[in-house]
Amino acid sequence: MEASAGMSETQLGRHGPVVGPLGVGCMGMSPGIYGPVDEAESIATIREAVEAGVTLLDTGDFYGMGHNEMLIRRALDGLPRSRVVISVKFGALRDPAGGWSGNDGRPAAVKNFLAYTLRRLGTDYVDIYRPARLDPGVPIEDTVGAIGDMVRAGYVRHIGLSEVGSPTLRRAHAVHPIADLQIEYSLMSRGIEAAILPAARELGVSITAYGVLSRGLLSGRVPAPDVKGDLRVIRMPRFQPGNLERNLGLVDALGRIAKEKGASPAQLAIAWVRSRGADIVPVLGARRRDQLREALAALALSLDGDDLARIDAAMSPSQAAGARYDAAQLAHLDSEAHP
Ligand SMILES: NC(=O)c1ccc[n+]([C@@H]2O[C@H](COP(=O)([O-])OP(=O)(O)OC[C@H]3O[C@@H](n4cnc5c(N)ncnc54)[C@H](OP(=O)(O)O)[C@@H]3O)[C@@H](O)[C@H]2O)c1
């Protein structure tokens, strides 16, 4: 089934923007993340997504060190600004060699990051602005307070968070309403269910779920082991030899259920996340039009109690081999340290 501009809509948070049932995350469209990229195909994918009724586009100023935002600007050229809800993450510090050197959530840094983002995107406002990671050296109240200043000045419409735990979410929300928490959530990564999701629901904060396909693993199509510049192959535990084979075995079991429903494993994984609640919006990392179409077609797939029980039996999170990030990256996650 083709999804269309008539796709159902949902509001992020109690006062946040209204978005379609699925967002598109643009991270994988920049080099150095998931291997080689194809700019023309990336732009065509973003445009086709918007034409199909996708409104939520997610980026980070550090994805390709500005490349991702400039790509989005080119893709949206000629389209009314109001057609899209642009979510931007900031704060991750890079070096000229592409390395990572921490996070900066100081108020002056927030305003500096935003100034550059607005210029790169060619827009005068960002719809949702969020720190990518908690800066342990800066109280979240200060970071969110600075974004709040930018809301009052008209440069930002709404505030979001990313990969924080419930204590941080509560503190931030007390300073300014949080529209959504962007966090990994999938059949393989269900860590939010114990504390973070209940807290978000209590506060009226939506979840924008990333890694819904566990970085592509749940599609059963994985990067070649010799591909250059693909962080999955370089460092992500679930893609390492030994773990990968075990995880693909789980995806096989998922695939058998999907087949009976006339769907692909990726579509089943998307439908599963959507089945968890209307306040959870998957942000898919589609970077080609065929992936986008596969993801949009999953919106027509619904799962009943029997399907969900079989899916749970085929893939419980404890069966996944390897953590969702390596140890160095996990150390930056407030969501893991203080869920
Ligand atoms: N807040 C955070 O900390 C954080 C972290 C990571 C990502 N994000 C955001 O979330 C977005 C999605 O994350 P993600 O890309 O890591 O996770 P994902 O959606 O689980 O994985 C995307 C990858 O899955 C593969 N794939 C296969 N079939 C697909 C299909 N039908 N639709 C989409 N992808 C398919 C593609 O890999 P191949 O093209 O190689 O086949 C694609 O690059 C990112 O673009 C980014 O905006 C946020």
Coordinates of C-alpha atoms and ligand atoms in Angstrom, one line a residue:
M1 CA 0.0 0.0 0.0
E2 CA 1.2 3.5 -0.8
A3 CA 1.1 6.1 2.0
S4 CA -0.1 9.5 0.9
A5 CA -0.4 13.1 2.1
G6 CA -3.5 12.0 4.0
M7 CA -1.3 10.1 6.5
S8 CA -2.5 10.4 10.1
E9 CA -1.0 13.0 12.2
T10 CA 0.1 13.2 15.8
Q11 CA 1.1 16.0 18.1
L12 CA 4.5 15.8 19.8
G13 CA 4.0 16.6 23.5
R14 CA 1.2 18.6 24.8
H15 CA 2.2 21.8 23.0
G16 CA 4.6 20.5 20.3
P17 CA 4.4 20.4 16.5
V18 CA 2.0 18.1 14.6
V19 CA 3.9 15.5 12.6
G20 CA 3.1 12.5 10.4
P21 CA 3.1 8.9 11.6
L22 CA 6.7 8.5 10.6
G23 CA 9.7 10.8 10.5
V24 CA 12.8 10.5 8.4
G25 CA 16.3 10.8 10.0
C26 CA 18.9 12.0 7.6
M27 CA 22.1 11.0 9.5
G28 CA 23.0 8.2 7.2
M29 CA 23.0 10.6 4.2
S30 CA 26.3 12.1 5.4
P31 CA 29.6 10.5 4.8
G32 CA 31.5 8.7 7.6
I33 CA 28.5 7.2 9.3
Y34 CA 27.1 4.3 7.3
G35 CA 29.7 4.1 4.6
P36 CA 29.4 5.6 1.1
V37 CA 26.6 8.1 0.4
D38 CA 24.8 9.2 -2.8
E39 CA 23.8 12.8 -2.5
A40 CA 21.4 12.8 -5.5
E41 CA 19.6 9.8 -4.1
S42 CA 19.5 11.4 -0.6
I43 CA 17.9 14.5 -2.0
A44 CA 15.4 12.5 -4.0
T45 CA 14.6 10.5 -0.9
I46 CA 13.9 13.6 1.2
R47 CA 11.8 15.2 -1.5
E48 CA 9.8 12.0 -2.1
A49 CA 9.2 11.7 1.7
V50 CA 7.9 15.2 1.9
E51 CA 5.7 14.7 -1.2
A52 CA 4.3 11.5 0.5
G53 CA 3.3 13.5 3.6
V54 CA 6.3 13.0 5.8
T55 CA 6.8 16.2 7.8
L56 CA 9.4 15.3 10.5
L57 CA 13.0 15.5 9.3
D58 CA 15.7 14.9 11.9
T59 CA 19.3 16.0 11.6
G60 CA 22.3 16.9 13.8
D61 CA 24.7 19.8 13.2
F62 CA 27.6 17.3 13.7
Y63 CA 26.3 14.8 11.1
G64 CA 29.0 15.2 8.5
M65 CA 30.0 18.4 10.4
G66 CA 27.4 20.6 8.8
H67 CA 27.0 18.5 5.6
N68 CA 23.7 17.0 6.7
E69 CA 22.1 20.4 7.3
M70 CA 23.3 21.8 4.0
L71 CA 22.0 18.7 2.2
I72 CA 18.6 19.2 3.8
R73 CA 18.6 22.8 2.7
R74 CA 19.2 21.7 -0.9
A75 CA 16.5 19.0 -0.7
L76 CA 13.9 21.5 0.5
D77 CA 14.8 24.2 -2.0
G78 CA 11.6 25.6 -3.5
L79 CA 9.3 23.9 -0.9
P80 CA 7.4 26.1 1.6
R81 CA 9.2 26.1 4.9
S82 CA 5.9 25.2 6.7
R83 CA 5.8 21.8 4.9
V84 CA 8.4 20.4 7.3
V85 CA 9.2 20.1 11.0
I86 CA 13.0 20.2 11.2
S87 CA 14.5 18.6 14.4
V88 CA 18.1 19.5 15.0
K89 CA 20.5 18.0 17.5
F90 CA 23.5 20.0 18.7
G91 CA 26.3 19.9 21.2
A92 CA 28.6 17.1 20.0
L93 CA 32.1 18.4 19.5
R94 CA 34.1 17.3 16.5
D95 CA 37.7 17.8 15.3
P96 CA 39.0 18.3 11.8
A97 CA 39.8 14.6 11.4
G98 CA 36.2 13.7 12.2
G99 CA 36.9 12.7 15.8
W100 CA 34.5 13.2 18.7
S101 CA 35.6 15.3 21.7
G102 CA 32.7 15.5 24.1
N103 CA 29.5 17.6 24.3
D104 CA 28.9 21.3 25.0
G105 CA 25.6 22.4 26.5
R106 CA 26.7 25.8 27.9
P107 CA 24.2 28.6 27.2
A108 CA 26.7 30.6 25.0
A109 CA 27.5 27.4 23.1
V110 CA 23.8 26.7 22.5
K111 CA 23.3 30.1 20.9
N112 CA 26.5 29.7 18.9
F113 CA 25.5 26.3 17.5
L114 CA 22.1 27.6 16.6
A115 CA 23.4 30.6 14.7
Y116 CA 25.4 28.3 12.5
T117 CA 22.6 25.8 12.0
L118 CA 20.2 28.5 10.9
R119 CA 22.7 29.7 8.3
R120 CA 23.4 26.2 7.0
L121 CA 19.7 25.3 6.8
G122 CA 18.9 28.6 5.2
T123 CA 15.9 29.1 7.6
D124 CA 15.1 31.6 10.3
Y125 CA 13.8 29.0 12.8
V126 CA 14.3 25.4 13.9
D127 CA 11.1 23.5 14.7
I128 CA 12.6 21.3 17.5
Y129 CA 16.1 22.0 18.9
R130 CA 17.7 19.5 21.3
P131 CA 21.0 18.7 22.9
A132 CA 22.3 15.4 21.4
R133 CA 23.7 14.3 24.7
L134 CA 23.6 15.6 28.2
D135 CA 26.7 17.7 29.0
P136 CA 27.7 16.4 32.4
G137 CA 29.4 19.7 33.2
V138 CA 26.3 21.9 32.7
P139 CA 23.0 21.6 34.6
I140 CA 20.2 20.7 32.1
E141 CA 18.3 23.6 33.5
D142 CA 20.9 26.0 32.0
T143 CA 21.0 24.3 28.6
V144 CA 17.2 24.1 28.3
G145 CA 16.9 27.7 29.7
A146 CA 19.2 28.9 26.9
I147 CA 17.0 27.1 24.3
G148 CA 14.0 28.7 26.0
D149 CA 15.6 32.1 25.4
M150 CA 15.8 31.2 21.7
V151 CA 12.2 30.1 21.7
R152 CA 11.2 33.5 23.1
A153 CA 13.4 35.2 20.5
G154 CA 11.6 33.3 17.7
Y155 CA 14.6 31.2 16.5
V156 CA 13.3 27.9 17.9
R157 CA 9.7 26.7 18.1
H158 CA 9.9 23.7 20.4
I159 CA 12.4 22.0 22.7
G160 CA 13.3 18.3 22.6
L161 CA 15.9 16.1 24.3
S162 CA 17.9 13.1 23.3
E163 CA 19.0 10.0 25.2
V164 CA 18.4 11.3 28.7
G165 CA 16.9 9.4 31.6
S166 CA 13.8 10.3 33.5
P167 CA 15.4 12.4 36.2
T168 CA 16.9 14.7 33.6
L169 CA 13.7 14.7 31.6
R170 CA 11.8 15.9 34.7
R171 CA 14.2 18.6 35.5
A172 CA 14.2 19.9 31.9
H173 CA 10.5 19.8 31.6
A174 CA 10.2 21.9 34.8
V175 CA 12.1 24.7 33.0
H176 CA 10.3 24.5 29.6
P177 CA 7.8 22.0 28.1
I178 CA 9.6 19.3 26.3
A179 CA 7.9 18.2 23.1
D180 CA 9.7 14.9 22.6
L181 CA 12.5 12.7 23.7
Q182 CA 14.5 11.2 20.9
I183 CA 15.8 7.8 22.0
E184 CA 16.6 4.4 20.7
Y185 CA 13.7 2.0 20.8
S186 CA 13.2 -1.2 18.8
L187 CA 12.5 -4.8 19.1
M188 CA 16.1 -5.2 20.1
S189 CA 16.5 -2.2 22.4
R190 CA 13.6 -1.9 24.8
G191 CA 15.4 -0.2 27.6
I192 CA 13.0 2.8 27.8
E193 CA 10.1 0.6 28.9
A194 CA 11.0 0.4 32.6
A195 CA 11.3 4.0 33.6
I196 CA 11.8 6.5 30.8
L197 CA 8.6 5.8 28.8
P198 CA 6.4 5.9 31.9
A199 CA 8.0 9.2 32.9
A200 CA 7.5 10.6 29.5
R201 CA 3.9 9.6 29.5
E202 CA 3.3 11.1 32.9
L203 CA 4.7 14.4 31.7
G204 CA 3.0 14.3 28.3
V205 CA 6.3 14.1 26.4
S206 CA 6.3 12.1 23.1
I207 CA 8.9 9.6 22.1
T208 CA 10.6 10.0 18.7
A209 CA 12.2 6.5 18.3
Y210 CA 15.4 6.0 16.4
G211 CA 17.3 2.8 15.6
V212 CA 13.9 1.2 14.9
L213 CA 15.7 -1.1 12.6
S214 CA 18.6 -1.5 15.0
R215 CA 20.7 0.4 12.3
G216 CA 19.4 -1.8 9.5
L217 CA 20.1 -5.1 11.3
L218 CA 16.3 -5.8 11.6
S219 CA 15.9 -5.6 7.8
G220 CA 18.3 -8.5 7.5
R221 CA 20.4 -6.5 5.1
V222 CA 23.7 -5.6 6.6
P223 CA 26.8 -3.7 5.4
A224 CA 29.6 -5.7 3.8
P225 CA 32.4 -6.5 6.3
D226 CA 35.0 -4.6 4.1
V227 CA 33.0 -1.4 3.6
K228 CA 34.9 1.8 4.3
G229 CA 33.7 4.4 6.8
D230 CA 30.7 2.5 8.2
L231 CA 30.5 2.9 12.0
R232 CA 28.4 -0.3 12.2
V233 CA 31.2 -2.4 10.9
I234 CA 33.9 -0.4 12.7
R235 CA 32.5 -0.3 16.2
M236 CA 28.8 -1.2 16.8
P237 CA 28.7 -4.4 18.9
R238 CA 25.7 -6.0 17.2
F239 CA 27.4 -5.9 13.9
Q240 CA 30.7 -7.6 15.1
P241 CA 31.5 -11.1 13.9
G242 CA 29.9 -13.7 16.2
N243 CA 27.2 -11.3 17.4
L244 CA 26.1 -10.5 13.8
E245 CA 25.4 -14.1 12.9
R246 CA 23.4 -14.6 16.1
N247 CA 21.4 -11.5 15.5
L248 CA 20.7 -12.4 11.9
G249 CA 19.4 -15.7 13.2
L250 CA 16.8 -13.8 15.2
V251 CA 15.9 -11.7 12.2
D252 CA 15.3 -14.9 10.3
A253 CA 12.7 -15.9 12.9
L254 CA 11.1 -12.4 12.6
G255 CA 11.2 -12.8 8.8
R256 CA 9.1 -15.9 9.0
I257 CA 6.3 -14.1 10.8
A258 CA 6.6 -11.1 8.5
K259 CA 6.2 -13.4 5.4
E260 CA 2.9 -14.7 6.7
K261 CA 1.7 -11.1 6.9
G262 CA 3.0 -10.3 3.5
A263 CA 5.6 -7.9 4.9
S264 CA 9.3 -7.7 5.3
P265 CA 11.1 -8.0 8.6
A266 CA 11.8 -4.2 8.5
Q267 CA 8.2 -3.5 8.1
L268 CA 7.3 -5.8 11.0
A269 CA 9.9 -3.9 13.2
I270 CA 8.4 -0.6 12.2
A271 CA 4.8 -1.8 12.9
W272 CA 6.0 -3.2 16.3
V273 CA 7.3 0.2 17.4
R274 CA 4.1 1.9 16.2
S275 CA 2.0 -0.6 18.1
R276 CA 3.5 0.6 21.4
G277 CA 1.5 3.8 21.4
A278 CA 0.3 6.8 19.5
D279 CA 2.8 8.9 21.4
I280 CA 5.7 7.1 19.8
V281 CA 6.8 8.2 16.4
P282 CA 9.5 6.2 14.5
V283 CA 12.2 8.2 12.9
L284 CA 13.5 6.0 10.2
G285 CA 17.0 6.3 8.7
A286 CA 15.8 5.8 5.1
R287 CA 18.5 7.1 2.8
R288 CA 17.2 5.7 -0.5
R289 CA 13.8 5.9 -2.1
D290 CA 13.3 2.1 -2.0
Q291 CA 13.9 2.1 1.8
L292 CA 11.5 5.0 2.2
R293 CA 8.8 3.2 0.2
E294 CA 9.3 0.1 2.3
A295 CA 9.0 2.1 5.5
L296 CA 5.9 4.0 4.3
A297 CA 4.2 0.8 3.3
A298 CA 4.7 -0.5 6.9
L299 CA 2.1 2.1 8.0
A300 CA -0.6 -0.1 6.6
L301 CA 0.5 -3.1 8.7
S302 CA -1.3 -3.7 11.9
L303 CA -0.4 -6.3 14.5
D304 CA -2.9 -8.1 16.7
G305 CA -2.2 -9.7 20.1
D306 CA -1.3 -13.0 18.6
D307 CA 1.2 -11.4 16.2
L308 CA 2.8 -9.4 19.1
A309 CA 3.1 -12.6 21.2
R310 CA 4.8 -14.4 18.4
I311 CA 7.1 -11.5 17.7
D312 CA 8.1 -11.4 21.4
A313 CA 8.9 -15.1 21.4
A314 CA 11.0 -14.7 18.2
M315 CA 12.9 -11.7 19.5
S316 CA 13.1 -10.7 23.1
P317 CA 15.7 -8.0 23.8
S318 CA 17.7 -10.4 26.0
Q319 CA 18.3 -12.5 23.0
A320 CA 20.1 -9.8 21.1
A321 CA 23.9 -10.3 21.0
G322 CA 25.8 -7.1 21.8
A323 CA 24.8 -3.8 23.3
R324 CA 23.3 -1.0 21.3
Y325 CA 26.5 1.1 21.5
D326 CA 30.1 0.3 22.3
A327 CA 31.3 1.1 25.9
A328 CA 32.8 4.5 25.0
Q329 CA 29.5 5.7 23.5
L330 CA 27.4 4.2 26.2
A331 CA 29.4 6.2 28.7
H332 CA 27.8 9.4 27.2
L333 CA 24.3 8.2 27.6
D334 CA 22.4 9.7 30.6
S335 CA 19.5 7.3 29.6
E336 CA 21.7 4.4 30.5
A337 CA 23.4 5.8 33.6
H338 CA 20.2 7.3 35.2
P339 CA 17.2 5.9 33.4
Ligands
LIG1 N1 19.4 10.9 19.2 C1 20.3 10.1 18.9 O1 21.2 9.8 19.7 C2 20.3 9.4 17.5 C3 21.3 8.4 17.2 C4 21.2 7.8 16.0 C5 20.3 8.2 15.1 N2 19.4 9.2 15.3 C6 18.5 9.7 14.3 O2 17.6 8.6 14.0 C7 17.7 8.4 12.6 C8 17.5 6.9 12.3 O3 18.5 6.2 13.0 P1 19.4 5.0 12.3 O4 19.6 5.4 10.9 O5 20.6 4.8 13.1 O6 18.5 3.8 12.5 P2 17.6 2.8 11.6 O7 16.4 3.5 11.1 O8 17.4 1.7 12.6 O9 18.6 2.3 10.5 C9 18.7 2.9 9.3 C10 19.5 2.0 8.3 O10 18.7 0.8 8.1 C11 18.9 0.3 6.8 N3 17.6 0.1 6.2 C12 17.2 -1.0 5.6 N4 15.9 -1.0 5.2 C13 15.5 0.2 5.5 C14 14.2 0.9 5.4 N5 13.2 0.3 4.8 N6 14.1 2.1 5.9 C15 15.1 2.7 6.5 N7 16.4 2.1 6.7 C16 16.5 0.9 6.2 C17 19.7 1.4 6.1 O11 21.0 1.0 6.0 P3 21.7 0.7 4.6 O12 21.4 1.9 3.7 O13 23.2 0.6 4.9 O14 21.1 -0.5 4.0 C18 19.6 2.6 7.0 O15 20.7 3.4 6.9 C19 19.0 8.9 12.1 O16 19.0 9.3 10.8 C20 19.1 10.2 13.0 O17 18.4 11.2 12.5 C21 19.4 9.8 16.6

